Amino acid sequence: MDLRFSLAHATDAERSAVDACLGPPTSRWDGGERVGTEESRTASSGHAARARRDLLLPALQAAQRRVGWISEGALTYICERLDVPPAEAYGVATFYSLLSMTPRPRRVLHVCDDIVCQCRGATAMIAELERAAGPPLGHGPHADHVVLDPDAPQWIRSPCLGLCDQAPAALLQVAGETPTDKLFGATTAAELQAVLRGDDRIPERAHPTVPQAGAPTLRLLSRMGVVDPMSLDGYRSTGGYLGLRRAFEIGPTGVIREVLDAKLLGRGGAAFPTGKKWDAVARQPTRPHYLICNADESEPGTFKDRALMEGDPFALVEAMTIAAYATGCAHGYIYIRGEYPLAIERIEHAIGQARLRGLLGEHVMGQEFQFDLEVRRGGGAYICGEETALFNSIEGFRGEPRNKPPFPVDFGLFAKPTVVNNVETLVNVPWIARDGGAAFAAIGTAQSAGTKLFCLCGCIERPGVYEVPFGATLRDLITMAGGVRGGRPLRTVLVGGAAGLFVRPDELDIPLTFEGTRAAQATLGSGVIMAVDDTIDIRALLVRIAAFFRDESCGQCVPCRVGTVRQEEALHRITLRRMRGSVADELALLGEIGLGMKDASICGLGQTAYSAIESAINRLHLFEDAVAP
Amino acid sequence: MTAPAALVQLTPPRRSIELQIDGEAVSAPEGTTIFDACRQRGNVLPTLCYLETLHPVNACRVCVVEVENSRVLVPSCSRKVEAGMVVHTDTPRVRHSRKMVLEFLASSVDLSTTPHVSEWLADYACHPERFGPPAPPAAAGVRDAAHAGHHAAPDPEYAATVHQPTKLDNELYVRDYRKCILCYKCVEACGTDYQNTFAIAVAGRGFDARISTEFSIPLPGSACVYCGNCIAVCPTGALMFSSEHDRRAAGTWDESRQAVVDTICPYCGVGCTLSLHVQDNEIVKVTSPFDVSITRGNLCIKGRFGWQYVQERPGAGSGRGQRNGVPRGAGDQGDGESGRVGKGGGNGRDATSPADSPLGKRAPG
Ligand SMILES: Cc1cc2nc3c(=O)[nH]c(=O)nc-3n(C[C@H](O)[C@H](O)[C@H](O)COP(=O)(O)O)c2cc1C
Ligand code: SF4
Ligand code: SF4
Ligand code: FES
Ligand code: FES
């Protein structure tokens, strides 16, 4: 490939950050110094450089985290190192909201204005912050050509940060030699101003909220708040690695049989049988096979995977080791959303400990089985949670979903057979391997075996992650969480996240099982249960959901790229009472837009972008008063 | 060593697949797309992002059909026929989705030079204006600078559009992204499918996604080699010969007065087929047939643009000076003018102050 590069220089800081990620350049051909005359005549590094295309996003992140944005010089240097066309690298970089191609200060505070935080006072908090600290960093058009003082901190509005158990929430990112990211839960405008001013004494607050901690009935949450998440000994002394030990006894097919017997269904939203997926990959003659843990958790209202990774990281490492053993994978990735600094830190620590003790690496537990794990950090893109978009993201391409078929079990990461599972799905596995599929399926219902995590949030007395056997109803969970905050009347519950549905207070007897929600024309989605009381402006929530989908659409297919815009516009007109025609006309238009998105979009994002709004219209009859003459 | 060429079977015989389309039993060779199976029956479904010579990206979704037992509609341009498939190409569901896709595009993009679209808009009873009057064009550069994950609140008066000024940065072709439906064809032609130049890619996300060079620099500074293969595949006229663009602007473009004459390119030994589009005894653009195996529609800068010498005379040409159409900067590597350097092309690293860079106004990192 003949590439054409800009003459812009990377600064020393940018170069060293990129080199720390990619290793030093070997020759002038990949961005180093000319070392001999031979080199000016022969090019030899092209293939080797291009084979590392998957390091594009990590290298871009390294530059971003070092100086706060990606300059033309930094992009050029990365392109030279990896032999990536600059236009493609630019296309990749501009796909991610946490990367900036225009100058940004080193200290940026991302303040969540998404639905759960709105239920917990974010709107007023942000208004106060804006009065005190000025408007947020201009987004979209305004961002261009504004030369910002790199030392003047800025704040910016953010979609859900996955800290909804402690809403309202914010994420501080400070670029530098040792970049820091800190999440702040239950924050206030005053605190955010102090953080913005540079007060670094305010500690990170992102510990998982597990109100049931210590209860003897817990399976997935049994160690939360009880066992030190940094201690491998603590993990092992509470049953850790017994699952892997038994896996080695029963062999890969034995493990798959147990997972099939357990009737484990994927917890990432699609409810696909995990055993079937594993079996399909295990049988593939093509090698290598890859294993991916999908920890991109970006569905507004969802924080269970964060809690698991922060509170019991070794469980995920063990689970992935068992999964890799069963499906014949030697390499696994954990793709964690970039907004989860503590989860990333704890998982990386757990991987390091496991390597030290021979629980990862060449001979896992002394067996003839090799497996290692790599953490990849997301760049701020909900769509990268879609499994095929996730492959593209890891491979160094834009996080655009691929058309299916072919399916990941045949043609996944690097075009190889790939297992993708959600964090919660995987964390069930050590239990299943240890105690057997039949014991696992002994609780729950016939079609929904085991237990399920729910993210109780919004206007609820005790928000947090709750674990219950499948079969509990919506009412049971809301009761467990102490009911509606302050005993106020319940207006609606959002079940399943922004891609889920609003249900009425008279529908609380819906059993929270895969079959029960399906029968009620709802979905478990990612396990979000967001209670909304009578003080909340539900229309503002709908507008925020519509804005979310408009922002997070990858833009690939027309129904979603334009449909999400038209949907937001119509909702906006209704809420501003600037309708084109009557409210009924606008609702009819919304219905047509929604049906087009649902039927013709490539992926689940476009297909579900209307679902919450549709439920507010048809289930809550939210606009009925407005329709009446 | 091998059997005579005539006896060599290069591809295994293709099995025949039995399926049903619109109630009729159909058999098609394995590997055929639903679109092709329909076309063989004389039913040509609408397409925008599909082109026989490119990998399907199935992004526009105007070709969707209903396949029984499939939860959502499927893109006929890329989905292969399967045994026992039951396909419906004209159900109310299909018609609704096509209508919405067409309305979404027509309300946000200028489709005035997209073939077939006015017929389709009528066929599907589209009313793109129901989303509101089109928003005024964005100022130059605004759409290029949009940051992923954020957008300004919508204006209740208007329907958002991609309208923006035309990019006129070289003498050979214009990029008018108000007409861009983001079909990815130009990116594929410039990249892995043919040219392997990678001058352009999709940047940004969602409605702010756009075709762009790195940092949206002008083409002369980019990797573009002016093969024009992107123009050849663009279905909307967003990418257009300057000669066509200027004549359209002057009101003198008239396809009814044009003849298309095939000839062989005189420049090199490959001998590409050229189709000269001639109006009023002047060559107004050059294409190559997609079904010719030598070019599959592709050319290089010389065959595509280097034809002014045929008709060099006062007053003729593209109307942008008689420079034989060779753009400034094209083919030059590391020239001071564009501020760019080819890989390994001398010691270009040391040159130019930031002010010379196309992004010179940016604060140095
Ligand atoms: C827009 C979109 C976002 C998604 N985000 C996630 C996610 O953050 N985490 C996740 O596990 N699955 C997510 N999924 C589902 C994945 O595509 C995939 O089905 C899942 O990771 C499979 O794991 P499981 O079988 O264990 O559920 C998403 C799907 C879509 C369409
Ligand atoms: S549905 Fe939306 S997110 Fe999914 S591929 Fe289409 S544009 Fe991208
Ligand atoms: S410029 Fe033309 S070919 Fe390229 S994406 Fe837009 S419409 Fe398609
Ligand atoms: S952290 Fe704000 S909505 Fe989730
Ligand atoms: S033509 Fe099939 S999706 Fe565009």
PDB file of N, CA and C and ligand atoms in Angstrom, chain B residues 47-50 58-63 75 77, ligand 5:
ATOM      1  N   THR B  47     -32.727  -0.553  -5.799  1.00  0.00           N
ATOM      2  CA  THR B  47     -31.470  -0.622  -5.037  1.00  0.00           C
ATOM      3  C   THR B  47     -30.802   0.742  -5.096  1.00  0.00           C
ATOM      4  N   LEU B  48     -30.003   1.028  -4.092  1.00  0.00           N
ATOM      5  CA  LEU B  48     -29.201   2.259  -4.100  1.00  0.00           C
ATOM      6  C   LEU B  48     -27.740   1.973  -3.788  1.00  0.00           C
ATOM      7  N   CYS B  49     -27.505   1.151  -2.750  1.00  0.00           N
ATOM      8  CA  CYS B  49     -26.110   0.939  -2.353  1.00  0.00           C
ATOM      9  C   CYS B  49     -25.516  -0.286  -3.027  1.00  0.00           C
ATOM     10  N   TYR B  50     -26.312  -0.954  -3.841  1.00  0.00           N
ATOM     11  CA  TYR B  50     -25.841  -2.182  -4.470  1.00  0.00           C
ATOM     12  C   TYR B  50     -25.212  -1.891  -5.827  1.00  0.00           C
ATOM     13  N   ASN B  58     -25.031  -3.550   1.986  1.00  0.00           N
ATOM     14  CA  ASN B  58     -26.434  -3.571   2.409  1.00  0.00           C
ATOM     15  C   ASN B  58     -26.782  -2.538   3.466  1.00  0.00           C
ATOM     16  N   ALA B  59     -26.529  -1.298   3.145  1.00  0.00           N
ATOM     17  CA  ALA B  59     -26.735  -0.231   4.113  1.00  0.00           C
ATOM     18  C   ALA B  59     -27.982   0.592   3.841  1.00  0.00           C
ATOM     19  N   CYS B  60     -28.416   0.690   2.581  1.00  0.00           N
ATOM     20  CA  CYS B  60     -29.513   1.620   2.316  1.00  0.00           C
ATOM     21  C   CYS B  60     -30.867   1.033   2.685  1.00  0.00           C
ATOM     22  N   ARG B  61     -31.020  -0.255   2.561  1.00  0.00           N
ATOM     23  CA  ARG B  61     -32.225  -1.010   2.939  1.00  0.00           C
ATOM     24  C   ARG B  61     -33.433  -0.739   2.037  1.00  0.00           C
ATOM     25  N   VAL B  62     -33.211  -0.183   0.858  1.00  0.00           N
ATOM     26  CA  VAL B  62     -34.356   0.074  -0.011  1.00  0.00           C
ATOM     27  C   VAL B  62     -34.772  -1.214  -0.732  1.00  0.00           C
ATOM     28  N   CYS B  63     -33.892  -2.218  -0.736  1.00  0.00           N
ATOM     29  CA  CYS B  63     -34.151  -3.448  -1.478  1.00  0.00           C
ATOM     30  C   CYS B  63     -34.780  -4.532  -0.601  1.00  0.00           C
ATOM     31  N   PRO B  75     -32.204  -7.765   3.424  1.00  0.00           N
ATOM     32  CA  PRO B  75     -31.742  -7.068   2.224  1.00  0.00           C
ATOM     33  C   PRO B  75     -31.564  -8.054   1.073  1.00  0.00           C
ATOM     34  N   CYS B  77     -30.274  -7.619  -1.780  1.00  0.00           N
ATOM     35  CA  CYS B  77     -29.056  -7.443  -2.575  1.00  0.00           C
ATOM     36  C   CYS B  77     -27.907  -8.294  -2.065  1.00  0.00           C
TER      37      CYS B  77
HETATM   38  S1  FES C   5     -29.460  -2.047  -2.191  1.00  0.00           S
HETATM   39 FE1  FES C   5     -29.710  -3.605  -0.747  1.00  0.00          FE
HETATM   40  S2  FES C   5     -29.394  -2.559   1.114  1.00  0.00           S
HETATM   41 FE2  FES C   5     -28.928  -1.024  -0.368  1.00  0.00          FE
END
